Coordinates of C-alpha atoms in Angstrom, one line a residue:
M17 CA 88.1 -6.5 19.1
P18 CA 87.6 -6.5 22.4
P19 CA 84.8 -9.9 22.9
T20 CA 83.2 -7.2 25.5
L21 CA 83.0 -3.9 22.7
F22 CA 81.8 -6.4 20.1
R23 CA 79.1 -7.7 22.8
R24 CA 78.0 -3.7 22.6
A25 CA 78.4 -3.1 19.0
A26 CA 76.5 -5.5 18.2
L27 CA 74.1 -4.9 20.9
A28 CA 73.6 -0.8 19.0
G29 CA 73.1 -2.8 16.3
C30 CA 70.2 -4.5 17.7
L31 CA 68.9 -2.0 19.4
L32 CA 68.8 0.5 15.7
T33 CA 67.3 -2.5 14.6
A34 CA 64.4 -2.1 16.6
T35 CA 64.4 1.8 16.2
L36 CA 64.1 1.6 12.4
V37 CA 61.7 -1.6 12.8
A38 CA 59.3 0.6 15.5
V39 CA 58.9 3.5 13.1
P40 CA 54.6 3.9 12.8
S41 CA 54.0 3.9 9.4
P42 CA 51.1 6.6 8.0
A43 CA 47.5 5.8 8.4
V44 CA 45.8 4.4 5.7
Q45 CA 43.5 7.3 4.8
A46 CA 39.8 5.3 3.9
E47 CA 37.1 5.3 0.8
P48 CA 35.0 8.0 0.7
V49 CA 31.2 6.7 0.9
P50 CA 29.9 6.9 -2.2
P51 CA 26.7 9.0 -1.2
V52 CA 22.9 7.1 -3.3
P53 CA 21.8 8.3 -6.4
V54 CA 18.8 11.4 -6.3
I55 CA 16.4 12.0 -8.8
T56 CA 13.6 14.3 -9.7
E57 CA 10.6 12.1 -11.5
D58 CA 8.3 9.8 -10.4
P59 CA 9.1 6.5 -12.7
Y60 CA 6.5 5.1 -12.4
A61 CA 4.1 8.2 -13.9
Q62 CA 3.5 7.1 -17.5
V63 CA 2.7 3.2 -16.4
T64 CA -0.1 1.8 -18.0
P65 CA -1.6 -1.7 -16.9
P66 CA -1.4 -4.7 -17.7
D67 CA -3.4 -7.2 -19.7
Y68 CA -5.7 -9.7 -17.4
K69 CA -3.7 -12.4 -18.5
L70 CA -0.5 -11.0 -17.7
S71 CA -2.0 -10.0 -13.9
H72 CA -3.1 -13.4 -13.3
A73 CA -0.3 -14.6 -14.2
F74 CA 2.0 -11.3 -12.2
K75 CA -0.3 -12.8 -9.0
E76 CA 1.4 -16.2 -9.1
A77 CA 5.1 -14.7 -9.7
E78 CA 4.3 -11.9 -5.9
R79 CA 3.1 -15.8 -4.5
R80 CA 6.6 -17.3 -4.8
A81 CA 8.3 -14.4 -3.5
A82 CA 5.6 -14.0 -0.9
E83 CA 6.6 -18.0 0.4
K84 CA 10.6 -17.5 -0.3
P85 CA 11.1 -14.0 1.2
D86 CA 15.1 -14.0 2.0
V87 CA 15.7 -15.7 -1.5
Y88 CA 13.5 -13.9 -4.4
G89 CA 13.6 -10.2 -4.6
P90 CA 10.1 -8.3 -5.8
P91 CA 9.0 -9.4 -8.9
Y92 CA 7.9 -6.9 -11.4
I93 CA 6.3 -6.6 -15.2
S94 CA 8.5 -5.0 -18.3
Y95 CA 7.6 -4.6 -22.0
G96 CA 5.8 -7.7 -21.5
T97 CA 7.3 -10.1 -19.5
I98 CA 7.2 -11.4 -15.9
V99 CA 10.7 -10.7 -14.8
A100 CA 11.2 -13.0 -11.7
P101 CA 14.2 -11.5 -9.5
V102 CA 16.1 -14.1 -7.3
T103 CA 19.0 -13.3 -4.8
A104 CA 20.5 -17.4 -5.2
A105 CA 21.9 -19.0 -8.4
E106 CA 20.1 -21.8 -7.1
A107 CA 16.7 -20.6 -7.3
Q108 CA 16.6 -20.0 -11.0
A109 CA 14.5 -22.6 -12.0
E110 CA 12.2 -22.6 -9.5
A111 CA 12.0 -19.0 -9.8
G112 CA 11.0 -19.3 -13.6
A113 CA 9.3 -22.4 -13.7
L114 CA 6.3 -21.4 -15.8
I115 CA 3.0 -20.9 -15.1
A116 CA 0.6 -21.8 -16.1
L117 CA -3.1 -19.2 -16.0
P118 CA -6.8 -21.1 -16.8
P119 CA -8.2 -22.0 -19.9
Q120 CA -10.4 -20.4 -21.9
M121 CA -9.7 -16.7 -19.4
T122 CA -11.9 -14.0 -19.8
P123 CA -11.3 -11.0 -19.3
P124 CA -13.3 -9.3 -15.5
E125 CA -16.0 -6.6 -15.0
D126 CA -13.4 -4.2 -13.7
G127 CA -14.9 -1.3 -14.3
T128 CA -12.8 1.3 -16.1
G129 CA -12.1 4.9 -13.1
D130 CA -14.9 7.4 -15.6
P131 CA -18.0 6.6 -14.7
S132 CA -19.5 9.0 -17.7
N133 CA -21.1 6.3 -20.6
V134 CA -22.5 3.6 -18.0
P135 CA -26.5 3.4 -16.5
P136 CA -27.1 6.1 -14.6
P137 CA -26.7 5.8 -10.3
E138 CA -30.0 6.2 -8.9
E139 CA -31.6 7.7 -5.6
K140 CA -31.6 6.8 -2.0
E141 CA -35.9 6.9 -2.0
S142 CA -36.0 5.2 -5.1
V143 CA -34.2 1.7 -4.3
P144 CA -36.1 -1.0 -2.4
P145 CA -35.1 -1.0 0.6
E146 CA -33.6 -4.9 1.5
A147 CA -32.5 -4.1 -2.0
G148 CA -28.2 -4.5 -1.0
I149 CA -29.6 -5.8 3.0
A150 CA -28.3 -9.9 2.5
A151 CA -31.2 -11.5 4.8
Q152 CA -30.7 -15.1 3.6
A153 CA -28.3 -16.8 5.4
P154 CA -24.2 -16.0 5.7
A155 CA -22.9 -17.1 2.6
P156 CA -19.8 -19.8 3.0
E157 CA -16.9 -17.3 2.8
E158 CA -18.6 -15.4 5.2
Q159 CA -17.9 -17.2 7.6
L160 CA -14.2 -17.7 7.2
S161 CA -11.4 -16.0 9.4
A162 CA -8.1 -14.1 7.9
A163 CA -6.8 -17.2 8.6
D164 CA -9.2 -18.9 6.4
K165 CA -8.4 -16.5 3.5
S166 CA -4.6 -15.9 4.0
A167 CA -4.9 -19.6 3.9
R168 CA -5.9 -20.1 0.8
Q169 CA -4.0 -18.0 -0.2
S170 CA -1.5 -19.1 0.0
L171 CA -1.5 -22.7 -1.8
A172 CA -0.7 -22.6 -4.8
P173 CA -3.0 -22.7 -8.3
T174 CA -3.2 -26.5 -10.2
A175 CA -4.3 -26.3 -13.8
D176 CA -6.5 -27.8 -15.4
A177 CA -6.2 -30.9 -18.3
G178 CA -6.4 -29.4 -21.5
E179 CA -4.0 -25.7 -20.3
T180 CA -3.0 -23.7 -22.9
W181 CA -2.1 -20.3 -21.5
T182 CA 1.3 -20.5 -19.4
V183 CA 4.0 -17.4 -18.6
Q184 CA 7.6 -17.7 -19.1
P185 CA 8.7 -15.5 -15.7
K186 CA 12.3 -14.8 -17.1
V187 CA 15.2 -14.8 -13.9
K188 CA 17.5 -12.3 -13.3
L189 CA 20.3 -12.2 -10.2
V190 CA 19.7 -9.3 -7.9
K191 CA 21.6 -8.3 -4.4
Y192 CA 18.6 -7.7 -2.2
S193 CA 15.5 -10.0 -1.4
V194 CA 11.9 -9.0 0.1
N195 CA 13.0 -9.0 3.5
R196 CA 16.0 -7.0 3.1
L197 CA 14.4 -4.0 0.7
N198 CA 10.9 -4.1 2.7
A199 CA 13.1 -3.9 6.1
I200 CA 14.4 -0.6 4.5
K201 CA 11.0 0.4 3.5
D202 CA 9.6 0.0 6.5
E203 CA 12.9 1.2 8.6
I204 CA 13.4 5.1 6.8
V205 CA 9.7 6.5 7.5
A206 CA 10.6 5.4 11.1
I207 CA 14.2 5.9 12.2
S208 CA 14.8 9.0 14.1
P209 CA 17.3 12.0 13.4
G210 CA 19.8 11.0 15.8
V211 CA 20.3 7.8 14.3
L212 CA 20.2 8.8 11.2
P213 CA 20.2 12.6 10.3
G214 CA 18.2 14.8 7.5
V215 CA 15.7 11.7 7.9
E216 CA 12.9 14.1 9.7
K217 CA 12.6 15.1 6.0
V218 CA 11.8 12.2 4.7
S219 CA 7.4 11.5 3.6
A220 CA 7.1 7.4 1.8
A221 CA 9.6 5.4 0.7
L222 CA 8.4 1.9 -1.5
I223 CA 10.6 -0.2 -3.3
Q224 CA 11.2 0.1 -7.0
A225 CA 11.1 -4.1 -8.3
E226 CA 13.2 -2.9 -11.8
Q227 CA 16.3 -1.8 -9.9
N228 CA 16.6 -4.0 -6.7
R229 CA 16.2 -0.8 -4.5
V230 CA 14.3 1.9 -1.9
I231 CA 12.3 5.4 -2.8
V232 CA 13.6 8.0 -0.5
E233 CA 10.9 10.1 -1.2
S234 CA 12.2 13.3 0.5
S235 CA 12.3 17.0 0.6
D236 CA 16.0 16.9 1.4
A237 CA 18.6 15.9 -1.9
S238 CA 21.8 16.8 0.6
E239 CA 24.8 15.4 0.0
A240 CA 25.2 14.6 3.8
F241 CA 21.9 12.8 4.0
R242 CA 23.0 10.4 0.5
V243 CA 25.4 9.5 2.4
A244 CA 24.4 9.1 5.1
L245 CA 21.4 6.5 3.6
A246 CA 24.1 5.0 1.7
T247 CA 26.7 4.5 5.3
R248 CA 23.7 2.7 6.4
Y249 CA 22.2 0.5 4.0
G250 CA 24.9 0.9 0.9
A251 CA 24.9 3.1 -1.9
D252 CA 22.6 0.5 -4.3
A253 CA 19.8 -0.3 -1.7
V254 CA 18.6 3.4 -2.0
V255 CA 17.5 5.9 -4.6
V256 CA 16.2 9.7 -2.7
R257 CA 13.0 11.4 -5.1
Q258 CA 13.2 14.7 -4.5
V259 CA 9.5 15.5 -3.5
P260 CA 8.1 19.4 -2.2
D261 CA 8.3 19.5 1.3
E262 CA 5.2 18.9 2.3
G263 CA 2.7 16.9 4.6
F264 CA -0.1 15.4 3.5
D265 CA -3.0 14.3 5.7
G266 CA -4.3 11.8 7.4
A267 CA -8.0 13.0 8.6
Q268 CA -9.9 13.5 4.8
A269 CA -18.5 13.2 4.5
R270 CA -22.1 12.4 2.5
W271 CA -24.5 13.6 5.2
N272 CA -27.6 12.2 6.9
D273 CA -27.4 8.6 6.0
T274 CA -29.7 6.5 7.6
S275 CA -30.6 3.7 8.3
V276 CA -33.6 3.3 6.8
G277 CA -32.6 1.0 3.9
G278 CA -29.8 0.5 5.7
F279 CA -26.2 2.4 5.7
Y280 CA -24.5 3.0 2.5
G281 CA -21.6 3.5 2.4
G282 CA -20.0 7.4 0.6
A283 CA -21.6 8.6 3.5
R284 CA -20.2 11.0 7.3
I285 CA -19.8 9.7 10.0
S286 CA -18.7 10.7 13.7
T287 CA -17.1 9.3 16.3
S288 CA -14.8 10.3 19.1
V289 CA -11.6 10.6 16.4
G290 CA -12.9 12.7 13.8
S291 CA -16.0 12.5 11.1
C292 CA -14.6 10.5 7.9
T293 CA -16.2 8.5 5.8
N294 CA -18.0 5.5 5.8
A295 CA -17.0 2.2 2.9
F296 CA -18.3 -1.3 2.0
S297 CA -20.8 -3.3 4.0
W298 CA -19.7 -6.1 5.0
R299 CA -20.4 -9.2 5.7
Y300 CA -19.3 -11.8 8.6
S301 CA -20.6 -14.9 10.8
G302 CA -23.9 -13.0 10.4
Y303 CA -23.3 -9.7 11.4
Q304 CA -23.8 -7.0 9.3
A305 CA -20.7 -5.0 9.1
M306 CA -19.5 -1.8 7.0
I307 CA -15.4 -0.7 6.6
T308 CA -13.4 2.5 6.0
A309 CA -9.8 4.2 7.5
G310 CA -8.3 3.5 10.5
H311 CA -7.2 6.1 11.9
C312 CA -10.8 7.1 12.3
T313 CA -11.5 5.3 14.7
S314 CA -10.0 3.9 18.3
L315 CA -10.8 0.2 18.9
N316 CA -13.8 -0.2 20.7
G317 CA -14.9 2.9 20.0
S318 CA -19.0 4.0 18.7
V319 CA -19.4 5.3 15.4
S320 CA -21.8 7.2 13.9
T321 CA -23.5 9.0 11.3
L322 CA -25.0 12.4 11.8
S323 CA -28.7 11.1 12.4
E324 CA -28.9 7.9 14.7
Y325 CA -25.4 6.0 16.0
Q326 CA -24.6 2.8 13.9
G327 CA -21.8 0.8 15.8
S328 CA -19.2 0.0 17.7
V329 CA -15.2 -0.7 16.1
V330 CA -13.6 -4.9 16.6
K331 CA -11.2 -4.8 14.5
D332 CA -8.4 -2.2 12.8
T333 CA -5.0 -1.9 11.7
W334 CA -4.2 1.3 13.2
N335 CA -2.8 2.8 16.5
N336 CA -3.7 6.8 16.4
S337 CA -0.4 7.9 17.7
T338 CA 1.9 5.5 16.2
G339 CA -0.1 4.6 12.7
T340 CA -0.1 1.2 11.1
V341 CA 0.5 -1.9 13.1
Y342 CA 0.0 -5.5 12.8
I343 CA -3.5 -6.9 13.1
D344 CA -4.5 -10.7 15.2
G345 CA -1.2 -11.5 15.3
Q346 CA -0.5 -10.9 12.1
S347 CA 2.8 -10.6 10.2
T348 CA 2.0 -7.9 6.9
Y349 CA 1.3 -4.6 7.3
R350 CA -2.4 -3.4 6.7
G351 CA -2.6 0.1 5.6
D352 CA -5.1 2.2 7.4
L353 CA -8.5 -0.2 7.7
S354 CA -10.8 -0.4 10.6
L355 CA -14.0 -3.1 11.9
I356 CA -17.4 -1.2 11.9
R357 CA -19.7 -4.0 13.6
L358 CA -23.5 -2.8 13.4
S359 CA -26.1 -2.3 16.7
G360 CA -28.0 -5.0 17.0
S361 CA -30.6 -5.5 13.6
K362 CA -29.7 -2.6 12.2
K363 CA -27.7 -3.7 8.9
S364 CA -26.1 -1.7 5.7
A365 CA -26.9 -2.3 1.6
A366 CA -24.5 -3.2 -0.8
R367 CA -24.0 0.7 -1.6
I368 CA -22.1 3.7 -1.7
Y369 CA -23.5 6.8 -2.6
V370 CA -22.3 9.1 -5.8
G371 CA -21.5 12.1 -7.4
N372 CA -21.1 15.3 -4.3
S373 CA -20.5 16.0 -1.6
T374 CA -24.9 16.7 -1.4
S375 CA -25.8 13.9 -3.1
G376 CA -28.2 11.2 -2.0
S377 CA -27.5 8.7 -5.7
S378 CA -25.6 5.7 -5.4
R379 CA -24.4 2.6 -7.0
A380 CA -24.5 -1.0 -6.0
V381 CA -21.1 -3.0 -5.2
A382 CA -20.6 -5.6 -7.9
G383 CA -17.1 -6.9 -6.0
M384 CA -14.2 -7.2 -5.1
W385 CA -11.5 -6.1 -8.1
S386 CA -10.1 -9.3 -10.0
R387 CA -6.9 -9.0 -8.4
R388 CA -4.3 -6.3 -6.2
P389 CA -3.6 -2.9 -7.8
G390 CA -1.7 -2.4 -10.2
Y391 CA 0.6 1.1 -12.0
G392 CA -1.4 2.5 -14.3
D393 CA -4.5 1.3 -12.5
Q394 CA -7.2 4.1 -13.2
Y395 CA -10.4 4.3 -10.5
C396 CA -12.3 6.8 -8.2
T397 CA -12.6 8.3 -5.2
G398 CA -16.1 8.8 -2.9
G399 CA -15.4 11.4 0.3
S400 CA -17.7 13.2 2.5
T401 CA -16.4 16.4 1.3
A402 CA -15.4 16.1 -1.8
G403 CA -18.0 14.2 -3.6
E404 CA -16.4 11.7 -5.8
L405 CA -13.4 12.1 -7.7
C406 CA -12.4 10.4 -10.9
G407 CA -9.6 10.1 -12.7
W408 CA -7.2 9.3 -10.1
K409 CA -3.9 6.9 -12.0
V410 CA -2.7 4.8 -8.9
N411 CA 1.9 5.2 -8.8
A412 CA 2.8 3.9 -6.0
L413 CA 2.1 0.5 -4.3
K414 CA 3.2 -1.7 -0.5
I415 CA 4.2 2.3 0.3
N416 CA 5.4 3.9 3.7
V417 CA 4.5 7.5 4.1
R418 CA 4.9 9.4 6.8
Y419 CA 1.6 11.6 7.9
S420 CA 2.2 15.6 9.5
G421 CA 0.9 14.2 12.8
G422 CA 4.0 11.6 13.0
Q423 CA 2.0 8.7 12.1
Y424 CA 3.5 6.8 9.4
A425 CA 1.5 4.3 7.2
R426 CA 2.1 1.4 6.1
N427 CA 1.4 -1.1 2.9
M428 CA -0.4 2.1 1.0
T429 CA -1.5 2.7 -2.5
R430 CA -0.6 6.1 -4.5
G431 CA -3.0 7.5 -6.6
Y432 CA -2.8 10.9 -8.4
K433 CA -4.7 13.5 -10.6
Q434 CA -5.2 17.3 -12.0
G435 CA -8.4 19.4 -9.9
Q436 CA -9.7 19.2 -7.1
C437 CA -8.5 17.1 -4.1
T438 CA -9.2 14.8 -1.9
R439 CA -9.8 17.4 1.0
G440 CA -11.0 16.9 5.6
G441 CA -13.5 13.9 6.1
D442 CA -13.0 12.3 2.9
S443 CA -10.4 9.1 5.0
G444 CA -11.8 6.1 5.0
G445 CA -14.4 6.9 1.7
P446 CA -14.7 4.0 -1.1
V447 CA -12.1 3.5 -3.6
Y448 CA -13.7 2.2 -7.4
T449 CA -14.0 1.6 -10.3
V450 CA -17.6 1.6 -12.6
N451 CA -18.0 -1.6 -14.1
S452 CA -20.1 -1.8 -17.9
A453 CA -23.6 -2.5 -15.8
G454 CA -23.3 0.4 -13.7
K455 CA -21.9 -1.6 -10.7
V456 CA -19.3 -0.6 -8.6
V457 CA -16.2 -2.4 -7.9
A458 CA -14.4 -1.9 -5.0
K459 CA -10.3 -1.1 -4.9
G460 CA -9.8 -0.2 -1.4
V461 CA -10.4 2.4 1.9
H462 CA -9.3 6.1 0.9
S463 CA -6.9 7.0 3.7
G464 CA -5.0 10.9 2.9
G465 CA -4.7 12.5 0.7
G466 CA -2.2 15.8 -0.3
G467 CA -1.0 18.3 -3.0
G468 CA -3.0 21.1 -5.2
G469 CA -0.9 23.5 -2.8
S470 CA -3.7 25.8 -0.8
D471 CA -7.0 26.1 -2.9
G472 CA -6.3 21.5 -2.8
W473 CA -7.2 21.9 -6.6
G474 CA -3.8 19.6 -8.8
G475 CA -2.4 21.5 -11.2
A476 CA 0.7 19.5 -13.8
L477 CA 3.8 21.3 -11.3
D478 CA 1.5 19.7 -7.9
P479 CA -1.0 17.1 -9.2
C480 CA -3.0 15.8 -5.9
R481 CA -2.3 13.0 -3.8
E482 CA -4.2 10.5 -2.7
Y483 CA -3.0 7.2 -0.4
F484 CA -5.9 3.8 0.1
T485 CA -5.1 0.8 1.3
D486 CA -6.6 -2.4 -1.0
V487 CA -9.6 -4.0 -0.4
Y488 CA -7.5 -7.4 -0.4
E489 CA -5.9 -5.9 2.8
A490 CA -9.6 -5.6 4.2
Y491 CA -9.9 -8.8 3.0
Y492 CA -7.0 -11.1 4.4
G493 CA -7.2 -9.2 7.5
F494 CA -10.7 -9.0 8.5
P495 CA -13.0 -12.1 9.1
G496 CA -16.2 -11.9 6.3
V497 CA -16.6 -10.4 3.0
I498 CA -17.3 -7.8 1.2
A499 CA -21.2 -6.5 0.8
T500 CA -22.7 -6.6 -2.9
S501 CA -26.2 -7.2 -4.9

């Protein structure tokens, strides 16, 4: 073959080879994202609270998780055992360390959600005017700032000599940390539909520690919405619980309370925002004060009963446009709270009204619960519209909820019951139990409610729902302490 022909043949072969290599391969199809699961039942409806020893030990498990929220998952109690999830194997030994309990522990007097078998309440006219009004110098606790109390909370408990009770947590490796699950829970109630289509149907979000995921309560359980959740957060990080499409009333008075004998909790108050109910009397730095729901007031705004001016708001955890906000540089959402400083020489008594909405009966306040709320806890609410309602049972902790006005209440507790629901004007009222001496043990501050249909009467299929802020959020968020008698 002549050289020229050989070169042409070789070149043709090269071109042919190049052409074959350049042919594109078929496009690789992306794996479809599986939707997050959907449930309809309430996983916490039948939970019973743990005994006092396990409750005490659980505080320590929560403290450990709070100190290292990027390493620990949310702890929980399962069949009488504390489970301490961690996201890293190297944290297992620390998480599984024995928890020591104080010797000679006795059950706390946290009271009951059924006050039918305790001493009866008293009419305000029969209570000595000085009862429940501290005339002595402020106690050391009243001088503590919120920062002081938070620092005290973070100190690890020490065991006394002769410790006899210990609890061994069970350690479990999980995928998602406290911080990651909280980030999902916080975003899901505030993100726009433009970013996450279908989110406008979401009413609430809470962490399901046992499954290391977030429960998203929504009336939309469509596959499109569940795929969108899985795409954004992970298919195993979220579950949708399908619930009815309803808004929750975030503005839910006892009437004509006066400063004679001190203002009581459970009484109707009026502000520039509307009419609500006071919760409990408070003491800080020598001041007489009261607490109520933040959405009932505005910062620096005035508060009155129907009879007289009461005082002004000095602290709150609520923005009336957006909902729960951080307070005083703190990094914990503290629900829906407001601190009212009483005017001049006016005083508040360590008592709350009980009974129906027109009742003058009251009970003394013994103090706060020995622990934060737990699943299965039973309690009462006191509102100036619906009056005293008992038989509530806790079925959601640290839940974020979207109210019908568009605000987001964060870090709330939810309860449910059948029968009469809370009503407009009850917001800000006391949440409590009654101990064997007939005294109130404070559990929280009522924020809002829902359920019960158009008649406000809850049945088995549509029970009343009630949201409150844990009283410990007031304790750690505000200066001072609850007033006791």
